[in-house]
Coordinates of C-alpha atoms and ligand atoms in Angstrom, one line a residue:
X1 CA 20.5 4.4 61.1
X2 CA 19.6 2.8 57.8
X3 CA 15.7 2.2 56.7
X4 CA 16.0 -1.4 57.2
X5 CA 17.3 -1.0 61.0
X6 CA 14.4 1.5 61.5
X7 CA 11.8 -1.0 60.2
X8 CA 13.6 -3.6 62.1
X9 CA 13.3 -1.5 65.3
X10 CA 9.8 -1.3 64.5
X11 CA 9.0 -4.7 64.0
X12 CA 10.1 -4.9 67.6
X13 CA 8.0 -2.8 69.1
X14 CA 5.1 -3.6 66.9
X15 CA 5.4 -7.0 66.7
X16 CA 3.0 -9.1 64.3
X17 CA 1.3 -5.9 62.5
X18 CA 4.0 -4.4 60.9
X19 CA 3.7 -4.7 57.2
X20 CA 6.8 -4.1 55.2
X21 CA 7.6 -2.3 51.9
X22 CA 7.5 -5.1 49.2
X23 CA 4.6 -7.1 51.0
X24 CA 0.9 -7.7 49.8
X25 CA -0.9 -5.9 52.6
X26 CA 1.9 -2.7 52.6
X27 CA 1.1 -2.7 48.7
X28 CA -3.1 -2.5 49.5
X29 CA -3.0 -0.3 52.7
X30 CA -0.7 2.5 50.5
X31 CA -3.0 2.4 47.4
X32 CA -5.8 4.9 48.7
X33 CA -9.2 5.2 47.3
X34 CA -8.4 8.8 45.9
X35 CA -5.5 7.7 43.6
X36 CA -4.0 11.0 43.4
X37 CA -1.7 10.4 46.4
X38 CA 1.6 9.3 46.3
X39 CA 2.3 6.9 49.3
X40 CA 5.6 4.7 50.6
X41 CA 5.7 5.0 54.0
X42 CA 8.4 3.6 56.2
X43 CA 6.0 1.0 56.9
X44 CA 2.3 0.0 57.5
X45 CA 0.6 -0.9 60.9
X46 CA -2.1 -3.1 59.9
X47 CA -3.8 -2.7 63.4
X48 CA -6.6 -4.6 64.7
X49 CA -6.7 -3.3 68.6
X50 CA -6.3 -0.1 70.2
X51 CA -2.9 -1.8 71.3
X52 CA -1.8 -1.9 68.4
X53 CA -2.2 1.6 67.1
X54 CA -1.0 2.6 70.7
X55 CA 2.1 0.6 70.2
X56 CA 2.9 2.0 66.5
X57 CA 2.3 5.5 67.7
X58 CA 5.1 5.1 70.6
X59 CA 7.4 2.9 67.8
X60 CA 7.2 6.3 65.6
X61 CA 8.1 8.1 68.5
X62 CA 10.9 6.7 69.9
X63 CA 12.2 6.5 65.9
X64 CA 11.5 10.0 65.4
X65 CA 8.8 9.5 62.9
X66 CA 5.4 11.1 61.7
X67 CA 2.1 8.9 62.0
X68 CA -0.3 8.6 59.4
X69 CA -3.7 7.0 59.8
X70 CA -6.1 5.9 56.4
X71 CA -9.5 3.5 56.4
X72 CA -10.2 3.9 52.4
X73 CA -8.2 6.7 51.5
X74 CA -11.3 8.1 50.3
X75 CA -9.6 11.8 51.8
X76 CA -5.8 11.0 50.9
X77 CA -4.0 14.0 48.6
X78 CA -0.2 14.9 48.9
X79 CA 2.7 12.6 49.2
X80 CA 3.3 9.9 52.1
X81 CA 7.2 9.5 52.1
X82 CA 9.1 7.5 54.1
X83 CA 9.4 9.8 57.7
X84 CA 6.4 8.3 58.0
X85 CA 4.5 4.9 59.8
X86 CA 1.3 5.0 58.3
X87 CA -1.6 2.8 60.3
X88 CA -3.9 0.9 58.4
X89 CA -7.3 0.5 60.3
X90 CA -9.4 -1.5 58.3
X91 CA -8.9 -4.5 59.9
X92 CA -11.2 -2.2 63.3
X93 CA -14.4 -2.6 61.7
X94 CA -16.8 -3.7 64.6
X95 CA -20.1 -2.2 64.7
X96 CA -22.2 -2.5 67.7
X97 CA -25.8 -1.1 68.1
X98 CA -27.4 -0.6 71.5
X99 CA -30.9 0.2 69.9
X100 CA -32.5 1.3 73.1
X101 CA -30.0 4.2 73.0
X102 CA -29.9 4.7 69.8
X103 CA -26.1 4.6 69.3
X104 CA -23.6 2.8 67.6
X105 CA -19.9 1.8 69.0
X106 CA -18.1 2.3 65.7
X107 CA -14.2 0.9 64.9
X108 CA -11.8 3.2 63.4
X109 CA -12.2 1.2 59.9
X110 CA -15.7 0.8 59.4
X111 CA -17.7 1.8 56.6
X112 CA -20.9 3.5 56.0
X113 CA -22.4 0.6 54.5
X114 CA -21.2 -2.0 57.4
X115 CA -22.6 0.9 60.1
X116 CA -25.7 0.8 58.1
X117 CA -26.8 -2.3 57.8
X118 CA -26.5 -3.0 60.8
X119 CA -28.2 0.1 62.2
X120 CA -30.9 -0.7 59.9
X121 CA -31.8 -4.6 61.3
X122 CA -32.9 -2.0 64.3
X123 CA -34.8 0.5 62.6
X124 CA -32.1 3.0 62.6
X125 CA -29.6 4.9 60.3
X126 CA -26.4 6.9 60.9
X127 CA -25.7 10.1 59.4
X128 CA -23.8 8.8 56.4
X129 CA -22.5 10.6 53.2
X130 CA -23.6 9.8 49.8
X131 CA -21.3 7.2 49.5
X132 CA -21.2 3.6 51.5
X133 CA -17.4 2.7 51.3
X134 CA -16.3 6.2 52.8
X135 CA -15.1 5.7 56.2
X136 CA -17.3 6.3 59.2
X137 CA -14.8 8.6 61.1
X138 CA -12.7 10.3 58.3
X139 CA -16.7 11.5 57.2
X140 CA -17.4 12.2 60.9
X141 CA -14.3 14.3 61.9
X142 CA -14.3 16.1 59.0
X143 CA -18.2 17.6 59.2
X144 CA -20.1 14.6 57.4
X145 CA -23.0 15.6 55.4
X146 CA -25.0 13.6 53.7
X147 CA -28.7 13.2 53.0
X148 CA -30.4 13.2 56.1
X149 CA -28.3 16.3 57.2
X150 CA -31.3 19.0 56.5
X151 CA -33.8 16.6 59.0
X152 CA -31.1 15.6 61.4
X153 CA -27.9 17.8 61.1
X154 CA -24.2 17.1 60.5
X155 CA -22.5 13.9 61.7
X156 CA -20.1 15.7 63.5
X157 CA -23.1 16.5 65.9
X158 CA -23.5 13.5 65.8
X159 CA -20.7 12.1 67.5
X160 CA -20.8 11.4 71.6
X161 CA -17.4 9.7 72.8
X162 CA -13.9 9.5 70.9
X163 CA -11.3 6.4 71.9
X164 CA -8.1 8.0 70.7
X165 CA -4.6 8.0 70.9
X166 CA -2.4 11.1 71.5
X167 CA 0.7 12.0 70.0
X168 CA 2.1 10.4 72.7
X169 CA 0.9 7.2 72.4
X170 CA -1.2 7.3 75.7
X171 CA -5.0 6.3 74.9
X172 CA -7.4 8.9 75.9
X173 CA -11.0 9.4 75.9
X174 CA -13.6 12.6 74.8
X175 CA -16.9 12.9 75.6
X176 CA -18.7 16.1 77.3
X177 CA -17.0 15.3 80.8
X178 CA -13.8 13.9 79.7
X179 CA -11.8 15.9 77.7
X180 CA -14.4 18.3 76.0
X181 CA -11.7 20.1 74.1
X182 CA -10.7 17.4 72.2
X183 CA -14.4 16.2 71.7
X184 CA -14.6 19.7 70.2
X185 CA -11.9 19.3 67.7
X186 CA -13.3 15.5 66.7
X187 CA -16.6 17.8 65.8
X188 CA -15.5 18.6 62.6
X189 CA -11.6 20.1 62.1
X190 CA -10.1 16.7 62.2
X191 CA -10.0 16.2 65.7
X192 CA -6.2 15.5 67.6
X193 CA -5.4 12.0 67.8
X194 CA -5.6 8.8 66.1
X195 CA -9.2 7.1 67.2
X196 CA -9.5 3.8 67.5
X197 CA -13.1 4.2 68.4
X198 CA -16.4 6.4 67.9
X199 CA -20.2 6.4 69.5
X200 CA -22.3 7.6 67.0
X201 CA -25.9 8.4 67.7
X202 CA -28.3 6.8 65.3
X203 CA -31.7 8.3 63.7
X204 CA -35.1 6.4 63.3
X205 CA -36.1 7.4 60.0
X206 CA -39.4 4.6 59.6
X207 CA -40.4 7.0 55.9
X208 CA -37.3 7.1 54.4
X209 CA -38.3 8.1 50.4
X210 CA -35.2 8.8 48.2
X211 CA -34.3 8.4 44.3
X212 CA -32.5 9.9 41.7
X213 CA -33.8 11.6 38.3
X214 CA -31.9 12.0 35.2
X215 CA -32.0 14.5 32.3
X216 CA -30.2 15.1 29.3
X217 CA -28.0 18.2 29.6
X218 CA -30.5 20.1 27.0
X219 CA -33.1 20.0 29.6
X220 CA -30.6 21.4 32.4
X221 CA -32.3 25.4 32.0
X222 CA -35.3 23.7 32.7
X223 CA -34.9 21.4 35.2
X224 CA -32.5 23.6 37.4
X225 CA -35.4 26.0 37.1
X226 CA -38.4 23.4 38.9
X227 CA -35.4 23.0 41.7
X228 CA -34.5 26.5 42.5
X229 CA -38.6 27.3 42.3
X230 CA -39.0 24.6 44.9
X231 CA -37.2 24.9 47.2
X232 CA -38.8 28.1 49.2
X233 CA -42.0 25.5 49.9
X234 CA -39.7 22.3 50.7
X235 CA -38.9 21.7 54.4
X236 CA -35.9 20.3 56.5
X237 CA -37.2 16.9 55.4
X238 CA -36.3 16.7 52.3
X239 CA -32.5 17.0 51.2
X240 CA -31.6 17.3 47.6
X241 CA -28.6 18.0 45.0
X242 CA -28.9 19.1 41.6
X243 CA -25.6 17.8 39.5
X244 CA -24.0 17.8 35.7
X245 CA -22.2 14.4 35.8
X246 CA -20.9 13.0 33.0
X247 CA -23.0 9.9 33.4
X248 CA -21.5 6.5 34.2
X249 CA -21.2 3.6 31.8
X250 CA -23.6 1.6 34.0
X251 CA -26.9 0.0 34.1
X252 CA -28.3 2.5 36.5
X253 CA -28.3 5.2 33.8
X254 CA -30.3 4.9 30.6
X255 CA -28.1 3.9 27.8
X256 CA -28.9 6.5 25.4
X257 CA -27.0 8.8 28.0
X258 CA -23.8 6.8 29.6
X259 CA -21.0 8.7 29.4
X260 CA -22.7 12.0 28.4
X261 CA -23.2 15.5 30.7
X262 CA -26.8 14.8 32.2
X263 CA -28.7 16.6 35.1
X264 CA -28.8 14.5 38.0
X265 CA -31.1 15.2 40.3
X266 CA -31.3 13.3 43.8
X267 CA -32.7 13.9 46.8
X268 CA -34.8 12.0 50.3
X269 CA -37.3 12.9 52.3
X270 CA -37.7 11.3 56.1
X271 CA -41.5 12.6 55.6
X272 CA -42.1 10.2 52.8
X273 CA -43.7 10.9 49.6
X274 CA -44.9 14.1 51.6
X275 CA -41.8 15.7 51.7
X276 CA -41.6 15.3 47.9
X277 CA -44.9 16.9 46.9
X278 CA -43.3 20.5 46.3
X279 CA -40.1 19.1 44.2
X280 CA -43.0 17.1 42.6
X281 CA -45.3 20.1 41.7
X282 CA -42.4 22.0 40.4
X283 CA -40.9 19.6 38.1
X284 CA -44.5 19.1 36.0
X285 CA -42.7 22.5 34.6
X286 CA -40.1 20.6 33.3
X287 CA -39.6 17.5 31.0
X288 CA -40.0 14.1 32.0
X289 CA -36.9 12.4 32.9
X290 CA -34.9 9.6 31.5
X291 CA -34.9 7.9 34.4
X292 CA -37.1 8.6 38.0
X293 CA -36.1 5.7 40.7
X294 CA -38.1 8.2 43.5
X295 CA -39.7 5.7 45.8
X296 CA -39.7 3.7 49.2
X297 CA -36.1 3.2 50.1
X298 CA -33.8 1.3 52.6
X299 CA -30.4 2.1 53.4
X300 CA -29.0 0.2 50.6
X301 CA -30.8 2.0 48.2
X302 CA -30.1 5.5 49.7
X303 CA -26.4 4.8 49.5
X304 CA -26.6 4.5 45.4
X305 CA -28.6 7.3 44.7
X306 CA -26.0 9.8 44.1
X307 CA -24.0 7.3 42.0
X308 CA -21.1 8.0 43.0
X309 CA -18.0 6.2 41.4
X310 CA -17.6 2.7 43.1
X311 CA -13.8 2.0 42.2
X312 CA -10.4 4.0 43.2
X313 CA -10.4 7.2 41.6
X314 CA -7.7 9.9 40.8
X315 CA -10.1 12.6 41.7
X316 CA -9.4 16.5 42.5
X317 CA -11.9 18.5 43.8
X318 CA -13.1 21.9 45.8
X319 CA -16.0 22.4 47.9
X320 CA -17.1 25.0 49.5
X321 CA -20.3 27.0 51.4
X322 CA -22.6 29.1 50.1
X323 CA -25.3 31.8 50.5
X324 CA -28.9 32.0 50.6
X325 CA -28.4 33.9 47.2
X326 CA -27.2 30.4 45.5
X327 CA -30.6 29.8 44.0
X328 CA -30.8 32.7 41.4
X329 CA -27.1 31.7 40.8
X330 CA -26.9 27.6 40.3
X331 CA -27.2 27.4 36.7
X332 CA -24.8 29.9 35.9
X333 CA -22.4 28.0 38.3
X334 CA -23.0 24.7 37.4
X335 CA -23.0 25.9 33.0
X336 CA -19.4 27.9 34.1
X337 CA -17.4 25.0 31.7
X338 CA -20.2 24.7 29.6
X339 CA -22.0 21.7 29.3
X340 CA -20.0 19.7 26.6
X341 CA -19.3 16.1 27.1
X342 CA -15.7 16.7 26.9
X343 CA -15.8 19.6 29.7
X344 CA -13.0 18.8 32.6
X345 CA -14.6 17.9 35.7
X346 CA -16.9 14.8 36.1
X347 CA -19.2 16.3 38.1
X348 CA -20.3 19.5 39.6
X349 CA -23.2 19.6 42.1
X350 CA -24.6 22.1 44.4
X351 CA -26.4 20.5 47.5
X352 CA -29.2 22.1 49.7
X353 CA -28.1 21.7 53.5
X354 CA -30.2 24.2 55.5
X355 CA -31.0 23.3 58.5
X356 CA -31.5 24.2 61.8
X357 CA -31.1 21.0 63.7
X358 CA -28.1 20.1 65.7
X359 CA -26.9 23.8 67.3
X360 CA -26.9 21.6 70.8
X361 CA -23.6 20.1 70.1
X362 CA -20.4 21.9 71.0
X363 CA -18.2 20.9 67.9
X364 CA -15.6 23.1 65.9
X365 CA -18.2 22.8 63.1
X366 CA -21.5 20.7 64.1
X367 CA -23.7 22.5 61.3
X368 CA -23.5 23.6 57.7
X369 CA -21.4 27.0 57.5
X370 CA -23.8 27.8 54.6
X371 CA -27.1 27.1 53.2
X372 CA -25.7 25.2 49.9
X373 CA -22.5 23.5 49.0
X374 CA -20.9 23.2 46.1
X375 CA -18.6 20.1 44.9
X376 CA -16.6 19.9 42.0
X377 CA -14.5 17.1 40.7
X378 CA -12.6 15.9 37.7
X379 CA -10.3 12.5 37.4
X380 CA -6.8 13.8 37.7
X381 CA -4.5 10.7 36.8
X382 CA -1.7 12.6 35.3
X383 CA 0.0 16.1 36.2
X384 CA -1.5 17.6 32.7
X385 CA -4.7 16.7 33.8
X386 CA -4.6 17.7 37.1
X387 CA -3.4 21.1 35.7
X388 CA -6.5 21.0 33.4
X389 CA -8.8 20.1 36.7
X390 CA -7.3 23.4 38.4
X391 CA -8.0 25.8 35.7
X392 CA -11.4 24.3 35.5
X393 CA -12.1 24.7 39.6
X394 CA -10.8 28.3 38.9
X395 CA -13.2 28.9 36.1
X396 CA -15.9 27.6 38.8
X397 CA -14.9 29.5 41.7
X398 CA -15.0 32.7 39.2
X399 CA -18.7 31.9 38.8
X400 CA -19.3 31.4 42.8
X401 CA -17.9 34.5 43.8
X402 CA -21.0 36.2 44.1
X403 CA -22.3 34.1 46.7
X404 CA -19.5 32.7 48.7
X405 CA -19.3 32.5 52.4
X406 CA -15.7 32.9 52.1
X407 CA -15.5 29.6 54.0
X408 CA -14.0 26.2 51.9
X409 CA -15.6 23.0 52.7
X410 CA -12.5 20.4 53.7
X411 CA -14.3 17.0 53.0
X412 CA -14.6 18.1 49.2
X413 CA -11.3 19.3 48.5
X414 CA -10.4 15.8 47.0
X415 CA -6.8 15.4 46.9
X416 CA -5.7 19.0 47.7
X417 CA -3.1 19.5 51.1
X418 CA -4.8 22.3 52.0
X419 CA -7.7 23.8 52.8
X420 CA -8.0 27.7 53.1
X421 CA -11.0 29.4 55.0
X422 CA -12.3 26.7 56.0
X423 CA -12.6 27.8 59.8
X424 CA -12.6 31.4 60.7
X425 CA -9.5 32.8 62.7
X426 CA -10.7 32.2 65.9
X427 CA -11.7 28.6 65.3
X428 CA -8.3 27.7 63.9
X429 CA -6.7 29.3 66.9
X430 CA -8.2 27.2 69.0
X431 CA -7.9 24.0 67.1
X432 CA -4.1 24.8 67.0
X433 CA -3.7 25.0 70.8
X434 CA -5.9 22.1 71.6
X435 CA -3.7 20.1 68.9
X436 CA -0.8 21.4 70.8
X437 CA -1.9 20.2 74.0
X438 CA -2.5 16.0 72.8
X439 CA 0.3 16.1 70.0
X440 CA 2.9 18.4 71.0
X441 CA 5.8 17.2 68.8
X442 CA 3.0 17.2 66.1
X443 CA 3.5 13.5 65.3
X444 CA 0.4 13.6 63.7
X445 CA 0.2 13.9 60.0
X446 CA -2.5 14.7 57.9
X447 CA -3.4 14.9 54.4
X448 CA -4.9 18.3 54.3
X449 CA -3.9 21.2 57.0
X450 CA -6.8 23.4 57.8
Ligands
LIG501 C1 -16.9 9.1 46.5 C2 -16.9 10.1 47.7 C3 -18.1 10.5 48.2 C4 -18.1 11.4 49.3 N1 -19.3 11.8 49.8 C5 -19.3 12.6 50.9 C6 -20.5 13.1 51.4 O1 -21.6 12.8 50.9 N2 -20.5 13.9 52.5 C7 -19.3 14.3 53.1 O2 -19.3 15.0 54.0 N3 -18.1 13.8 52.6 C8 -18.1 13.0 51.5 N4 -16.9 12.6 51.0 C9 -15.7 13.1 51.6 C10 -15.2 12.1 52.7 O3 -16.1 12.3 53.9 C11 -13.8 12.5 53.1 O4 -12.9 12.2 52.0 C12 -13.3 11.6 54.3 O5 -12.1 12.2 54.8 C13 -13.1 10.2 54.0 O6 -12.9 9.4 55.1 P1 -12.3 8.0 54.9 O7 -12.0 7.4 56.3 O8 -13.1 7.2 54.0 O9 -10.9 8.3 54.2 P2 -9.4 8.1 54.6 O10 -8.6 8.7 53.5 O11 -9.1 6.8 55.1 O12 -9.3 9.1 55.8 C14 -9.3 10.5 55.6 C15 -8.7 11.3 56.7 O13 -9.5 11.2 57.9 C16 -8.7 11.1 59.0 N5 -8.9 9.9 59.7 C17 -9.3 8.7 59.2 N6 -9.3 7.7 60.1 C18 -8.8 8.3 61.2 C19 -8.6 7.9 62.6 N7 -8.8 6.6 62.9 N8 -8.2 8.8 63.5 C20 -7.9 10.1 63.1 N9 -8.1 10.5 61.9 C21 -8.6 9.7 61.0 C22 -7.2 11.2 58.6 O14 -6.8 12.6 58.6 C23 -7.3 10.7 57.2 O15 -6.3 11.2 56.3 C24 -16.9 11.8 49.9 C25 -15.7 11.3 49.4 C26 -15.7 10.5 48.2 C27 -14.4 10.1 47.7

């Protein structure tokens, strides 16, 4: 059978949300947010119902093809070829809040931001990432940590019922009665379907404090000193990241440093200005910084302060967990490159995500493996550079080894298939079987095998 009869075939069974190779919305659906990825697909389901994602996964069955799912392509890496039907859910964006419960029914394409601000009108906040155009349930399933994880735990523990459908094409449902196995596997490792539907619950946080502080890189011994001293007297309200970034080219950072190394330092507290007083005290050690947006925030705010990039990126990266030991070792880690304008990687960050919230939920990872986590990440948009990127995450992990968990972090391996160590052997033993059980011809394709 020729490509055109199998797209024809699918245009059958799909009907009206088949997007074809050559037209606008297959060219926008295969140009994911991380533009590392190489992606022509058979075709594209732009779906807008459960139906429809039921009806593409049954089309790719009986054609004998792989399914792909991508909101943003925040998480894409690797090549999507052509044994492939890849939905599009974008077009599944609802948000609805019941505020009483404090949960949110969330579509398969929503945003942070679109979650958000409607949580907010109600008081309330999810437990998004540090950026608002990631994708509500690529963050979720994969972990999802963000800055309210230290006061209320990782989004995976967040998540109550999945809508999905199996590798077979039949809808399902996981919550703790229905399914539990499944709801474990959504907790974290990626989960075994394609959802067309999450409840999320939602946090009241009524003294949400948050901002971002900039240095010049020459201050970095210092500053990364007032952090490390800190935190032993900071609590599980406050969450914070110390960075180098090489700086954006934006209003939001003081022109005397766009586009050089600074220390970015961000963090929010859900006690207020409370939860700030022992970052506070500690930093009088250090110099004042170039810029200090600390204050009274809403969730618009909160999704900015990391200042993250807000356009499609060629970006590899490597996360991973690590000790309680990180303190004594962040500067060494985050000086491995040295701290040169030029050095390879954008940005390289260590977060504090202790906490002891969220054990309740039964998830294949519903709380940080390790006390701090470490992202790097430098623009690869050609193979030299992505070679350079590499080297430079080897360089990195060199300087980590001393206080690694052993266990990767798979949100933050940006454009990378795979993700060693990121669940013990157990764990991936029994993700494997429960994938077995809904996707047994493992129609299911992802970007990144754990
Ligand atoms: C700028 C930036 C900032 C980030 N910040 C954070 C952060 O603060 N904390 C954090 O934990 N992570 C963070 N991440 C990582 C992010 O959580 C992952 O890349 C996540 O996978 C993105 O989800 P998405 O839906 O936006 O991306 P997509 O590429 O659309 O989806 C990623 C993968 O999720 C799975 N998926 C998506 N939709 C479905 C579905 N309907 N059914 C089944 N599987 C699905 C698929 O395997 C898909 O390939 C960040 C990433 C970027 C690029």
């Amino acid at each position: 059978m020729t490509t055109e009869q199998i797209v024809d075939d699918l245009d059958r069974a799909v009907g009206s949300a088949l997007r074809r190779p050559g037209d606008d919305e297959y060219d926008t659906a295969t140009q994911p947010r991380n533009a590392t990825a190489d992606q022509h697909p058979v075709a594209v389901v732009a779906a807008t119902s459960a139906d429809d994602v039921r009806r593409a996964v049954r089309a790719a069955a009986d054609a004998g093809l792989g399914v792909a799912v991508q909101a943003t392509g925040h998480g894409a890496a690797g090549t999507v070829g052509d044994d492939v039907l890849l939905i599009d859910t974008r077009r599944m964006n609802g948000v609805s809040v019941d505020p009483s419960a404090r949960t949110a029914r969330v579509g398969a394409g929503a945003t942070w931001a679109e979650v958000n601000a409607e949580a907010a009108t109600h008081g309330l906040l999810g437990l998004a990432g540090t950026a608002p155009d990631v994708g509500v349930v690529g963050y979720t399933l994969s972990g999802g940590i963000g800055w309210l994880t230290r006061a209320h735990g990782m989004a995976s523990a967040s998540l109550r019922r999945v809508e999905f459908v199996d590798g077979d094409g039949e809808p399902q449902v996981a919550d703790e009665q229905e399914n539990p196995e499944a709801l474990w596997a959504f907790r974290g490792a990626g989960g075994v379907g394609i959802v067309t539907a999450v409840e999320i619950d939602l946090v009241a946080v009524p003294d949400l404090w948050a901002g971002y502080r900039l240095w010049p890189i020459t201050e970095a011994e210092s500053v990364v000193a007032a952090w490390t001293d800190a935190l032993g007297q900071i609590d599980e309200t406050l969450t914070s990241a110390i960075g180098f970034l090489k700086a954006p080219d934006a209003p939001v950072v003081p022109e005397a440093l766009r586009g050089h190394r600074v220390v970015h330092l961000s963090a929010a507290s859900v006690s207020g200005e409370a939860g700030f007083e022992p970052l506070e005290r500690a930093l009088r050690a250090a110099p004042e910084p170039a810029i200090d947006t600390t204050g009274p925030c809403d969730e618009k705010r909160l999704a900015v302060i990391h200042l993250d990039p807000p356009d499609t990126v060629p970006a590899i990266g490597d996360g991973g967990w690590l000790t309680a030991s990180t303190p004594a070792h962040a500067l060494a880690i985050l000086s491995a490159l040295g701290v040169g304008d030029d050095a390879p990687l954008a940005e390289m960050e260590i977060r504090h995500v202790a906490t002891t919230v969220a054990a309740h939920a039964d998830g294949a990872m519903t709380s940080p493996p390790g006390p701090f986590l470490l992202h790097v990440v430098g623009p690869a948009p050609t193979v030299d550079d992505r070679r350079t990127v590499e080297q430079a995450i080897d360089v990195v992990r060199a300087a980590v080894q001393p206080v690694e968990t052993g266990r990767a972090a798979a949100s933050f391996r940006d454009g990378q298939t795979t993700v060693p160590g990121a669940f013990a052997d157990d764990e991936e033993e029994r993700l494997r079987s429960v994938r077995q059980r809904y996707d047994p011809h493992r129609r299911i394709r992802r970007p990144r095998s754990v």
